[in-house]
mmCIF file of C-alpha atoms and ligand atoms in Angstrom:
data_model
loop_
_atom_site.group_PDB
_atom_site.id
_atom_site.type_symbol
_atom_site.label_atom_id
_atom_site.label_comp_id
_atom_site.label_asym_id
_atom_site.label_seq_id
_atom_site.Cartn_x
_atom_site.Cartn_y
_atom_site.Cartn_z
ATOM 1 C CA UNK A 1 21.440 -2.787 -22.802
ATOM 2 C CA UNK A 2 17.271 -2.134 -23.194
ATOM 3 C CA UNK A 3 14.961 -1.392 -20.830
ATOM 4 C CA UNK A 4 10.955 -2.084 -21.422
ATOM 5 C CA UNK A 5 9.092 0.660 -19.611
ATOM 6 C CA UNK A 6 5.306 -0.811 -19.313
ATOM 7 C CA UNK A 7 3.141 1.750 -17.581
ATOM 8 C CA UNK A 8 0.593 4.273 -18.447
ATOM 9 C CA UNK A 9 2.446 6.460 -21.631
ATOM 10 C CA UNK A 10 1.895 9.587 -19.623
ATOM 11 C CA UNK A 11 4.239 8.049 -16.589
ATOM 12 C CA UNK A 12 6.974 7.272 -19.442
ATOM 13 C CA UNK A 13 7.610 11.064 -20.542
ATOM 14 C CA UNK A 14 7.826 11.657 -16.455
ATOM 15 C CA UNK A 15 10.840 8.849 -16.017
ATOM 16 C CA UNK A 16 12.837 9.571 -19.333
ATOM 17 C CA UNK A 17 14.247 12.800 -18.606
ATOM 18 C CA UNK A 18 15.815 10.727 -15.234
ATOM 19 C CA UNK A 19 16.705 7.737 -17.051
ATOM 20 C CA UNK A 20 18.164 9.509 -19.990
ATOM 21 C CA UNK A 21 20.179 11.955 -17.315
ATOM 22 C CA UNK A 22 21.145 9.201 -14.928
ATOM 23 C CA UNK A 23 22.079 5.879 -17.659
ATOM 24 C CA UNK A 24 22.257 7.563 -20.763
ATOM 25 C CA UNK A 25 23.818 4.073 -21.801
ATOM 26 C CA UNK A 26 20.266 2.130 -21.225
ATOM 27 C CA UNK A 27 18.137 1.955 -24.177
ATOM 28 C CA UNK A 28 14.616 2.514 -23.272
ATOM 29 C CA UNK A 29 11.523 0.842 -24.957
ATOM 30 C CA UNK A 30 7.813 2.137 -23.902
ATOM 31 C CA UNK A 31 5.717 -0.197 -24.226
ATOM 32 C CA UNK A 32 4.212 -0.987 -26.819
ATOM 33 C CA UNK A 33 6.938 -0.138 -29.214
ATOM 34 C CA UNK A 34 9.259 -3.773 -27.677
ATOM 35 C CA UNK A 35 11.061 -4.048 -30.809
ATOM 36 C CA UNK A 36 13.268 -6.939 -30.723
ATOM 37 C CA UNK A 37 11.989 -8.779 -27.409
ATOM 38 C CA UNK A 38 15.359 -10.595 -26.859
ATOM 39 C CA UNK A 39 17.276 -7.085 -27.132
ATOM 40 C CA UNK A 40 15.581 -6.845 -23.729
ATOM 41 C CA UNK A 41 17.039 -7.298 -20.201
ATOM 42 C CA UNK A 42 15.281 -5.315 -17.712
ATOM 43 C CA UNK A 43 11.672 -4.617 -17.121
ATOM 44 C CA UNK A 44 10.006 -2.123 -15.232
ATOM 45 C CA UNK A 45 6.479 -2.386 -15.109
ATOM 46 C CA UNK A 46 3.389 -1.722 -13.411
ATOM 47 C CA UNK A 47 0.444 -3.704 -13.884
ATOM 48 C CA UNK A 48 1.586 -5.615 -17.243
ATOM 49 C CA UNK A 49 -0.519 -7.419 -19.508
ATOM 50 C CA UNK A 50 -0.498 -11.466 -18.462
ATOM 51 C CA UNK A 51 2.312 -13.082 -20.587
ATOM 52 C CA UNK A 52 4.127 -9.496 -21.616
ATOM 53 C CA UNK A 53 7.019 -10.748 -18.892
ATOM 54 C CA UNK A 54 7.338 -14.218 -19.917
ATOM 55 C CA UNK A 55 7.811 -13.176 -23.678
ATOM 56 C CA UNK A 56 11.063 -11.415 -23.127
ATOM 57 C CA UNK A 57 13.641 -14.672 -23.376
ATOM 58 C CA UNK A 58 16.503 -12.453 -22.089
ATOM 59 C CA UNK A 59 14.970 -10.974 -19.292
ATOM 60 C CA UNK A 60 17.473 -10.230 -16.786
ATOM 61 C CA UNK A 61 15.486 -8.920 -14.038
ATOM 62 C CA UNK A 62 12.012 -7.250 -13.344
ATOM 63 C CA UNK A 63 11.460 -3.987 -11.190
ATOM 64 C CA UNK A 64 8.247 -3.247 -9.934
ATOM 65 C CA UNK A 65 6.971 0.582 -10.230
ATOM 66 C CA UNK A 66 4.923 0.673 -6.716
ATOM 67 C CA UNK A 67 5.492 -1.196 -3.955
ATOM 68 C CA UNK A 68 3.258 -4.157 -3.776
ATOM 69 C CA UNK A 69 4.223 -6.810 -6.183
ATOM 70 C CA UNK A 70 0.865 -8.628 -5.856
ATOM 71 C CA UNK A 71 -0.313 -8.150 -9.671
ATOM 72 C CA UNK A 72 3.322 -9.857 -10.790
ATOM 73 C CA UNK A 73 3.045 -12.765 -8.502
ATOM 74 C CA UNK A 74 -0.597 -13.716 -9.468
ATOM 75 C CA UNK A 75 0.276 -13.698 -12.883
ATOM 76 C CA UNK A 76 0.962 -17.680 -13.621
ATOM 77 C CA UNK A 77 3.451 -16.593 -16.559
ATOM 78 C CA UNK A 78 5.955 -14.469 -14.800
ATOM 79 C CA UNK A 79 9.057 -15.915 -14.740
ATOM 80 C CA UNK A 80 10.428 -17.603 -11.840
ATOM 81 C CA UNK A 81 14.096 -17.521 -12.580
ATOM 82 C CA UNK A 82 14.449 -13.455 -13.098
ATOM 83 C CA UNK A 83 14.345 -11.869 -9.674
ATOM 84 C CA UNK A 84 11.704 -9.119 -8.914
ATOM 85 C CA UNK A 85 12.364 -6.352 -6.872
ATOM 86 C CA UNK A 86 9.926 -4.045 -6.191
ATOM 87 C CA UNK A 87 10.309 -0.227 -5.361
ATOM 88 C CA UNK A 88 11.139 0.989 -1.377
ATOM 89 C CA UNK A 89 11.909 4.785 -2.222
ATOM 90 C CA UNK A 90 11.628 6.982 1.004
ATOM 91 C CA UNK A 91 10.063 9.771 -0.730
ATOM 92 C CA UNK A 92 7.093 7.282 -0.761
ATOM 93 C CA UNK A 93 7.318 6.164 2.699
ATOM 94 C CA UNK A 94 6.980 9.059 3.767
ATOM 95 C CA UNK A 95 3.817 10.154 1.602
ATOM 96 C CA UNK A 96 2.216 6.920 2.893
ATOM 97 C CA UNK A 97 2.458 8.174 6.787
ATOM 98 C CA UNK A 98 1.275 11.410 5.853
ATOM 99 C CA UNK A 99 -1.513 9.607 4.883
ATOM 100 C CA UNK A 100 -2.481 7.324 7.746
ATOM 101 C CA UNK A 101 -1.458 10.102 10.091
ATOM 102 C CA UNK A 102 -3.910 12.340 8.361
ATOM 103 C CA UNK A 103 -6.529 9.548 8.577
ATOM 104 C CA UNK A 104 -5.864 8.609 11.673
ATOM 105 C CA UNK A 105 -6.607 11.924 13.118
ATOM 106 C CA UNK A 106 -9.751 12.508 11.330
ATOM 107 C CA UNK A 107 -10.964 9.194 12.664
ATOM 108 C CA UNK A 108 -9.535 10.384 16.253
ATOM 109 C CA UNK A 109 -10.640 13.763 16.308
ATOM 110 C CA UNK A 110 -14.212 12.996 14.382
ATOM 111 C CA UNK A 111 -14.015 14.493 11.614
ATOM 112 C CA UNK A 112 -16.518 12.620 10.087
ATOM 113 C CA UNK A 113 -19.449 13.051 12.769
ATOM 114 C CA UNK A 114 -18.106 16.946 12.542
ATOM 115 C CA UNK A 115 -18.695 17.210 8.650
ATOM 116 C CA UNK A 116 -21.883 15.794 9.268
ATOM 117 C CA UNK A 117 -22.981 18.103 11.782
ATOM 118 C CA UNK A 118 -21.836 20.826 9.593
ATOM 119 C CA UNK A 119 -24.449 19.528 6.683
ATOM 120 C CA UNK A 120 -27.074 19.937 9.077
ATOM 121 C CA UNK A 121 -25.885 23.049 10.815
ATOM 122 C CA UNK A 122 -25.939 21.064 14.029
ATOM 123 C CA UNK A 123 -23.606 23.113 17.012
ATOM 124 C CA UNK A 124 -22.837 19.848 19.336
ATOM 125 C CA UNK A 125 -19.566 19.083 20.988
ATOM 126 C CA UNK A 126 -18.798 15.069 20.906
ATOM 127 C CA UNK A 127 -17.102 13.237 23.752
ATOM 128 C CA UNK A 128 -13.065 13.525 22.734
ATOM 129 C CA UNK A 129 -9.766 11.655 23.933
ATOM 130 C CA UNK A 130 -6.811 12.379 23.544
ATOM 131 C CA UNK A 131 -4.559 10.223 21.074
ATOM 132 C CA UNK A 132 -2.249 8.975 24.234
ATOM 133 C CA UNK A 133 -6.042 6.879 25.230
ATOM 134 C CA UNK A 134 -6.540 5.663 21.922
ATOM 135 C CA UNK A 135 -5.509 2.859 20.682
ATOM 136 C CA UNK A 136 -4.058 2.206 17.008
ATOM 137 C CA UNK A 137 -2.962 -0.803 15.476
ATOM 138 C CA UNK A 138 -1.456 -1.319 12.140
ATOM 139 C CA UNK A 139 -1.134 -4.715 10.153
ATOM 140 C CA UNK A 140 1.490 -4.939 8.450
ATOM 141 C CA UNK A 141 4.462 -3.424 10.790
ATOM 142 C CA UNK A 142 7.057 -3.644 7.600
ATOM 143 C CA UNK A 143 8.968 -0.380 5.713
ATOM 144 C CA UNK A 144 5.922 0.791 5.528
ATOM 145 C CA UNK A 145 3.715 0.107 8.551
ATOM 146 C CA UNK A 146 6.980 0.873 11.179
ATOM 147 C CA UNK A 147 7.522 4.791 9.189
ATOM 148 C CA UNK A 148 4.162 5.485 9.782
ATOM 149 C CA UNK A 149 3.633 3.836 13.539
ATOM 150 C CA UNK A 150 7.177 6.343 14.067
ATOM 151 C CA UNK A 151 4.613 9.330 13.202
ATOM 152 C CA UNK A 152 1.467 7.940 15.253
ATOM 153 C CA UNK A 153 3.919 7.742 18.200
ATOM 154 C CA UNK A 154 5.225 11.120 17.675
ATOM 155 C CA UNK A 155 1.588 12.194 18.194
ATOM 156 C CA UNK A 156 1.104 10.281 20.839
ATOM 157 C CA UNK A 157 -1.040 7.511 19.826
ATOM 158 C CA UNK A 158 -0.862 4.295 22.272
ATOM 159 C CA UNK A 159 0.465 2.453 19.089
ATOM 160 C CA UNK A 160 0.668 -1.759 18.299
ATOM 161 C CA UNK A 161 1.717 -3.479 15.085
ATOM 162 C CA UNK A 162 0.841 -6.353 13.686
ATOM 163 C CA UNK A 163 3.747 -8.430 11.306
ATOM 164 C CA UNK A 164 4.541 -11.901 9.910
ATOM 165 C CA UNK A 165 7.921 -12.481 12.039
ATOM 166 C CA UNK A 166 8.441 -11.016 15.905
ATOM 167 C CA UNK A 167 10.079 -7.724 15.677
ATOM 168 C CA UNK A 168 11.081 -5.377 18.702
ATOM 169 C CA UNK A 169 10.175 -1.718 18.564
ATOM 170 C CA UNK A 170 10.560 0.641 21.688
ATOM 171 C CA UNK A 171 7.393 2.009 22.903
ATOM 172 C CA UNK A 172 5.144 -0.036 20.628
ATOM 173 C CA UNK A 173 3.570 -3.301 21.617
ATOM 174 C CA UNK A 174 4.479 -5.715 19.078
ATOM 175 C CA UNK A 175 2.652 -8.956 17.769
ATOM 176 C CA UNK A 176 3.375 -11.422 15.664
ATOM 177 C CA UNK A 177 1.642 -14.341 13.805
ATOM 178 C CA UNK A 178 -2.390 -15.893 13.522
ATOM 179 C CA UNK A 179 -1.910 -16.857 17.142
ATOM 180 C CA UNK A 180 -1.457 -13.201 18.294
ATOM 181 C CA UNK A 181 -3.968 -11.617 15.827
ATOM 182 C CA UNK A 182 -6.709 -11.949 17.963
ATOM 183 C CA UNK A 183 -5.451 -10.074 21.036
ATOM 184 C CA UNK A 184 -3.782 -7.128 18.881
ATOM 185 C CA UNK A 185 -7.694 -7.041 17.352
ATOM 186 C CA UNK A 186 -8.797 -6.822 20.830
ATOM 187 C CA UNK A 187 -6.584 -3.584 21.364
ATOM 188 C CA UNK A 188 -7.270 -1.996 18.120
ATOM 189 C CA UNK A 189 -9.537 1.109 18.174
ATOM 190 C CA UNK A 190 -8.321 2.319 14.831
ATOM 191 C CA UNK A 191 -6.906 -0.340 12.654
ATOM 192 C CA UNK A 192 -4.368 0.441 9.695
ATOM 193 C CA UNK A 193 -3.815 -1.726 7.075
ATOM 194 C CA UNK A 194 -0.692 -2.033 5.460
ATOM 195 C CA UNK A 195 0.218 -5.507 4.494
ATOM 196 C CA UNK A 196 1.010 -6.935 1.227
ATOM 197 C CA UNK A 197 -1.602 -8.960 -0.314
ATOM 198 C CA UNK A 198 -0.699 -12.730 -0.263
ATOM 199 C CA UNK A 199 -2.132 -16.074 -0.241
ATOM 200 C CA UNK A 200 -2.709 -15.563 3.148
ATOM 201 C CA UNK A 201 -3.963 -11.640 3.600
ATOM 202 C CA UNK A 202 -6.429 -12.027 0.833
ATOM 203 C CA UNK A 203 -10.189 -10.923 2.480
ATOM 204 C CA UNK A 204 -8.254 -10.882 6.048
ATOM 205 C CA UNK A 205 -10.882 -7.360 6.270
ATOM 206 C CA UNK A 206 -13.798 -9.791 6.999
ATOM 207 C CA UNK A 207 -16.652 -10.174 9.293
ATOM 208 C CA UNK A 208 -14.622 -12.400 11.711
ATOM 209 C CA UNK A 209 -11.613 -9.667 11.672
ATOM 210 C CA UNK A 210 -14.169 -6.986 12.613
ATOM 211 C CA UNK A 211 -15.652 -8.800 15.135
ATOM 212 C CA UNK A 212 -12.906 -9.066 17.207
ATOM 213 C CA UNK A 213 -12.296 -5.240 16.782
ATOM 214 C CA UNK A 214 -13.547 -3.061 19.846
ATOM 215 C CA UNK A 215 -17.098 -2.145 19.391
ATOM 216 C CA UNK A 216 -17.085 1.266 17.098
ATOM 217 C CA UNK A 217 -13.735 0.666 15.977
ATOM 218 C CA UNK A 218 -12.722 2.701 12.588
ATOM 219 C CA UNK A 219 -10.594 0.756 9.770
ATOM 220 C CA UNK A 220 -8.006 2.746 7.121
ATOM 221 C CA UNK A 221 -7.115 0.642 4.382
ATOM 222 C CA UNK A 222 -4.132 2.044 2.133
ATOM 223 C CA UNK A 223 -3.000 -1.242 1.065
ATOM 224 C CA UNK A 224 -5.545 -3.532 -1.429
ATOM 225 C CA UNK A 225 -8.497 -3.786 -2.399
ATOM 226 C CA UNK A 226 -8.404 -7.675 -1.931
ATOM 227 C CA UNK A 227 -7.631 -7.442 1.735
ATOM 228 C CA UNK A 228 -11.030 -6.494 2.007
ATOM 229 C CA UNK A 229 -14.545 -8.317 2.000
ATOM 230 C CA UNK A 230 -16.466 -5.382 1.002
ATOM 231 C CA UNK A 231 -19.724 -6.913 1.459
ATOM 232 C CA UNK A 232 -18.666 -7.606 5.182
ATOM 233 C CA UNK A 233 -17.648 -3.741 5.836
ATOM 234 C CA UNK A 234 -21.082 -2.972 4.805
ATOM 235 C CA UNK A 235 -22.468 -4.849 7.454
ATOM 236 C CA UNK A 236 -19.916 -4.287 10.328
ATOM 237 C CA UNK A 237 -21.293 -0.301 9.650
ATOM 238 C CA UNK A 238 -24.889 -1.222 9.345
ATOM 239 C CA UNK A 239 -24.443 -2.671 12.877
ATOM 240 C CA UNK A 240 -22.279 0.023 14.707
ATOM 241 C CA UNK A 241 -19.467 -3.196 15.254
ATOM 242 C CA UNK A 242 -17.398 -0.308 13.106
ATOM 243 C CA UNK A 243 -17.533 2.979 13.133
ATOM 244 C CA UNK A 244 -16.348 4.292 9.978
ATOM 245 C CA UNK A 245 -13.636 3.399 7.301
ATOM 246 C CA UNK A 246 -11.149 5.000 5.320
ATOM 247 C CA UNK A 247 -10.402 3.193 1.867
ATOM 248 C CA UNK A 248 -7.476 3.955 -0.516
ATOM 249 C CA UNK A 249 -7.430 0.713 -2.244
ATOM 250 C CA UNK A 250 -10.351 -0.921 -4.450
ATOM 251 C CA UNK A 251 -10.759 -4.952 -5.765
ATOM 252 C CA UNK A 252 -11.617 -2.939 -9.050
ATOM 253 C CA UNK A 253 -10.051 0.144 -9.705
ATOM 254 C CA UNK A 254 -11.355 2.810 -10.672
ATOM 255 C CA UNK A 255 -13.886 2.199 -7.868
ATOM 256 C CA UNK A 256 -16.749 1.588 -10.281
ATOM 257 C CA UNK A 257 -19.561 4.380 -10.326
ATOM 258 C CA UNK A 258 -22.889 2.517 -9.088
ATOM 259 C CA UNK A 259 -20.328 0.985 -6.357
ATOM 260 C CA UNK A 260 -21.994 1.455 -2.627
ATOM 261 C CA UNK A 261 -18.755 2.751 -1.332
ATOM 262 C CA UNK A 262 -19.010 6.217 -2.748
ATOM 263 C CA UNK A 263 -21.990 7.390 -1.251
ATOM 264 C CA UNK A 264 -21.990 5.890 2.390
ATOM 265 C CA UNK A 265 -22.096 8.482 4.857
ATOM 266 C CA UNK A 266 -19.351 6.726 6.863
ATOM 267 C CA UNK A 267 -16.725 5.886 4.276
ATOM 268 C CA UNK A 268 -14.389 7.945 2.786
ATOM 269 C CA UNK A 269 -13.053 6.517 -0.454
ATOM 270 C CA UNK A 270 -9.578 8.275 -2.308
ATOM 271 C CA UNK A 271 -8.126 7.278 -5.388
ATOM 272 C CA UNK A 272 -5.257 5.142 -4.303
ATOM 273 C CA UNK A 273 -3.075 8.073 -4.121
ATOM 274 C CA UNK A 274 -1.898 7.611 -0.384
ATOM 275 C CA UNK A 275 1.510 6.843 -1.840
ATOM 276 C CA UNK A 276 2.443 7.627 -5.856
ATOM 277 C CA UNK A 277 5.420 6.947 -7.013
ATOM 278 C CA UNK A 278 7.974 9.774 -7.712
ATOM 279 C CA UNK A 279 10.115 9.713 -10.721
ATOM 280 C CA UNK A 280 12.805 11.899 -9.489
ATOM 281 C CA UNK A 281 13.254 10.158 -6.579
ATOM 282 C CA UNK A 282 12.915 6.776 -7.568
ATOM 283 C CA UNK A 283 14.397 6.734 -10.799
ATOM 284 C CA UNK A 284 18.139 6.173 -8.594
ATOM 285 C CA UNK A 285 16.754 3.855 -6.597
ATOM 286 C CA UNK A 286 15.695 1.596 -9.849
ATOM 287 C CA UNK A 287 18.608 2.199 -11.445
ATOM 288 C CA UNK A 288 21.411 0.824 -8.300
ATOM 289 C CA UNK A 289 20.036 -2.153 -9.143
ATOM 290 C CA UNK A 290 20.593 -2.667 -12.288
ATOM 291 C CA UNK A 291 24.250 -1.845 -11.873
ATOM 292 C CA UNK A 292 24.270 -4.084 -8.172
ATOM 293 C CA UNK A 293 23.082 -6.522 -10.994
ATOM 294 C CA UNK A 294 25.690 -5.703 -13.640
ATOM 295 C CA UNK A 295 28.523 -5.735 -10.977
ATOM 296 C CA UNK A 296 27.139 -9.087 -9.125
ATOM 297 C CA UNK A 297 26.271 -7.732 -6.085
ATOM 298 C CA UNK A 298 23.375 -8.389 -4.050
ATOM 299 C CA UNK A 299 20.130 -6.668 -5.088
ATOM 300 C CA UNK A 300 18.205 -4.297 -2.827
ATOM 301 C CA UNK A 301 14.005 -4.986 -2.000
ATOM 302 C CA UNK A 302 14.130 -8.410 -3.715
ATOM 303 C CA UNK A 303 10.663 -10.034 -3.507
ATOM 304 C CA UNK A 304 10.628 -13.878 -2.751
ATOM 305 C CA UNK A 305 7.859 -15.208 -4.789
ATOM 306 C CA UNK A 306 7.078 -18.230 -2.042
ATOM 307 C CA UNK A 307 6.589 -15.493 0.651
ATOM 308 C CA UNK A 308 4.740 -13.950 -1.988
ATOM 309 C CA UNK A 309 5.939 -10.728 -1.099
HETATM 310 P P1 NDP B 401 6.832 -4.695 3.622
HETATM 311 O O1 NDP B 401 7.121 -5.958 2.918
HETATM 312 O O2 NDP B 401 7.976 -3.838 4.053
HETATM 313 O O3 NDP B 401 5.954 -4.984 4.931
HETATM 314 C C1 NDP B 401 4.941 -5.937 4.942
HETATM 315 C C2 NDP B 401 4.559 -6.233 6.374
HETATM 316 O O4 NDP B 401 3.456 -7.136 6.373
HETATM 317 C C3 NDP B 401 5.685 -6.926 7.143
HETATM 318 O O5 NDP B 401 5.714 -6.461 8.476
HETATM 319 C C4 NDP B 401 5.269 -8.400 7.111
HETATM 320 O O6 NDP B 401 5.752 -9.156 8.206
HETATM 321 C C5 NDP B 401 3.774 -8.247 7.202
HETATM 322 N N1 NDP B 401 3.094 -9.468 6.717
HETATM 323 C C6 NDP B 401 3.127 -10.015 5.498
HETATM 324 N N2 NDP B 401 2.394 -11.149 5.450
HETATM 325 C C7 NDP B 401 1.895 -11.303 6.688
HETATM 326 C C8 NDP B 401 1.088 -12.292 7.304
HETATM 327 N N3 NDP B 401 0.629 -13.353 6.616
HETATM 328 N N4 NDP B 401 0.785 -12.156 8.613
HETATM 329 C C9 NDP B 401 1.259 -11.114 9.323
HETATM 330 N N5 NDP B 401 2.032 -10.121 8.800
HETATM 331 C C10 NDP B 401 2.349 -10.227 7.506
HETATM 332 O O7 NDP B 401 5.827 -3.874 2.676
HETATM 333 P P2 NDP B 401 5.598 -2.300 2.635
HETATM 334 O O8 NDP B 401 5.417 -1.818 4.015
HETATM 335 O O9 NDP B 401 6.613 -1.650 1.790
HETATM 336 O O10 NDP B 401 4.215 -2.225 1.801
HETATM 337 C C11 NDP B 401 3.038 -2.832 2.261
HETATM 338 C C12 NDP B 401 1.941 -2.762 1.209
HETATM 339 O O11 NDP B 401 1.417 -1.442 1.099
HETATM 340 C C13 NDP B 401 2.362 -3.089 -0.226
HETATM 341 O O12 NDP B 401 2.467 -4.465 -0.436
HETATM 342 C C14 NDP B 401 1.257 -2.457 -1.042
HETATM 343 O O13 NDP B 401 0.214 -3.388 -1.267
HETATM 344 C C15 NDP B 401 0.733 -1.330 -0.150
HETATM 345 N N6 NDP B 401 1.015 -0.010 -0.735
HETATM 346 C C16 NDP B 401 -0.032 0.828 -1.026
HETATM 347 C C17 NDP B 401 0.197 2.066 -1.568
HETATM 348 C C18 NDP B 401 -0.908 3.026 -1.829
HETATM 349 O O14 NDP B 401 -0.673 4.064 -2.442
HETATM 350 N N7 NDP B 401 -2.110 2.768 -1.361
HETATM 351 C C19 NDP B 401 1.559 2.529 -1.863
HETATM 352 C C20 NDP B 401 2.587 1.599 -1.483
HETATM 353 C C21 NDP B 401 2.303 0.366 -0.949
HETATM 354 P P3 NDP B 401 7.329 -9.397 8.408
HETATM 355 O O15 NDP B 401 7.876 -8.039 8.807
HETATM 356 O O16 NDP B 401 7.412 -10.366 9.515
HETATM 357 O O17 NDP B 401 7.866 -9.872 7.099
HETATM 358 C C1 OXD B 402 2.283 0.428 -4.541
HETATM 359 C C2 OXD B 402 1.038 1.135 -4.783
HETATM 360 O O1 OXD B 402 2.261 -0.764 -4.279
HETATM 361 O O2 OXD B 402 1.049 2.211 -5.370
HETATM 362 O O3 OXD B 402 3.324 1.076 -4.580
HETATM 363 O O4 OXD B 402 -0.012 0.671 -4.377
#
């Protein structure tokens, strides 16, 4: 039984230790040492090379390190008949709300228009609401989206979420669908993003999406790069239609050097580190499903590719 491990060869020495302890049956290979490909039935990869999936004949299933499975699904060669399941560990969930909460407030509480201030030793107190007036919507109201929308709430935030299928959640007010997009817009003083990027969320962070946003509104992104029309965030800031934004997630990563994002005074750009995965966590949660597999019971997270997420 052999695992291929494709990932960055630091991230192998962290998982070993956890497979070794936890399935000291499985045989791990790190890439690129793949030795006899059709020795291999699982793969758990981040970010693979195009074709590295489709040239393991025996490939039983694939696990995907992080949670968005976009980089697997717009790869033409994966194959179609070995599920994908991609990784929902808690650990991470609840890394990602510390995030947007943290974002969030600095966007509430002005943290940006502060820093400023402090730059040019200005002593001015800005107009301030309280989170119960303001607004926040997140798209993308899924594992995700709903843990962090819990924390908003907790703080008080008037809170709406934005999702695929209708969903129910006490105290938040819930939409659903293109048809509903544009009144949850209307509401949306600070706008999360959390969705998964699909056919149908790629560039959805355009000019026509900001324009239905309240006047000043402020945008976190902490889910892709491709959700976003960069060029069009320039110019919703240039004209005040948004206020500020608050970018975890790059259409190139590393965010390249000369890029405009890293020195505008009202973006803050971070690594895409709002949620990393954690080995000892996680490891577990990979490994169930390779024995739900191995047993023939149902797999947990499965991705369905026509959804594309
Ligand atoms: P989920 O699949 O649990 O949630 C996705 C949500 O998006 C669901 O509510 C879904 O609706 C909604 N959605 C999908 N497509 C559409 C659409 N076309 N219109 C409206 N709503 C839609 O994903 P997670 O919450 O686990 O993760 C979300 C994303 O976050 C990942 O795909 C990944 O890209 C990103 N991420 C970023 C990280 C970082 O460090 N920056 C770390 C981890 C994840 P419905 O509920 O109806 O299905
Ligand atoms: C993920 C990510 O999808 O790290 O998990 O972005």
């Amino acid at each position: 039984m052999a695992l291929l491990f494709r990932s960055s060869p630091e991230s192998a020495a962290r998982w070993q230790p956890h497979f070794a302890r936890l399935m000291p049956e499985l045989e791990v290979r790190v890439w690129p040492e793949v030795g006899d490909c059709a020795a291999i039935d699982y793969a758990l990869v981040w970010q693979p090379e195009p074709g590295l999936l489709a040239s393991l004949p025996n490939l039983k299933l694939i696990m995907n390190l992080g949670a968005g499975v976009d980089h697997l699904l717009a790869d033409p060669t994966t194959p179609r008949h070995v599920p994908i399941v991609r990784l929902v560990d808690p650990y991470m969930t609840e890394a990602m709300s510390e995030y947007v909460a943290l974002q969030v407030l600095r966007l509430h509480r002005r943290d940006l228009d502060y820093a400023a201030q402090q730059r040019d030793r200005v002593w001015w107190e800005l107009d301030q609401k309280n989170a119960a007036e303001r607004r926040v919507g997140i798209l993308g109201f899924g594992v995700l989206g709903q843990d962090a929308g819990r924390k908003l709430q907790a703080l008080g935030f008037d809170l709406a979420g934005w999702s695929r299928g209708a969903k129910a959640v006490p105290g938040v007010a819930t939409y659903a669908g293109a048809a509903e997009l544009p009144a949850f817009l209307g509401r949306s003083e600070i706008l999360v993003c959390l969705l998964p990027l699909t056919r149908e969320t790629e560039g959805i962070l355009d000019r026509r999406l900001f324009s239905q946003l309240p006047r000043g509104a402020a945008l976190v992104n902490a889910a892709r790069g491709g959700h976003l029309v960069d060029a069009d965030l320039l110019a919703a800031l240039g004209t005040g239609q948004l206020s500020a934004a608050v970018l975890d997630a790059f259409r190139d990563e590393p965010l390249p050097p000369d890029h405009p994002f890293w020195s505008h005074p009202r973006i803050v750009v971070t690594p895409h580190i709002a949620a990393l995965t954690n080995p000892p966590t996680a490891a577990p949660i990979l490994l169930d499903n390779i024995r739900r597999l191995r047993e023939g019971r149902p797999l947990e997270n499965q991705v369905d590719p026509a959804r594309g997420y």
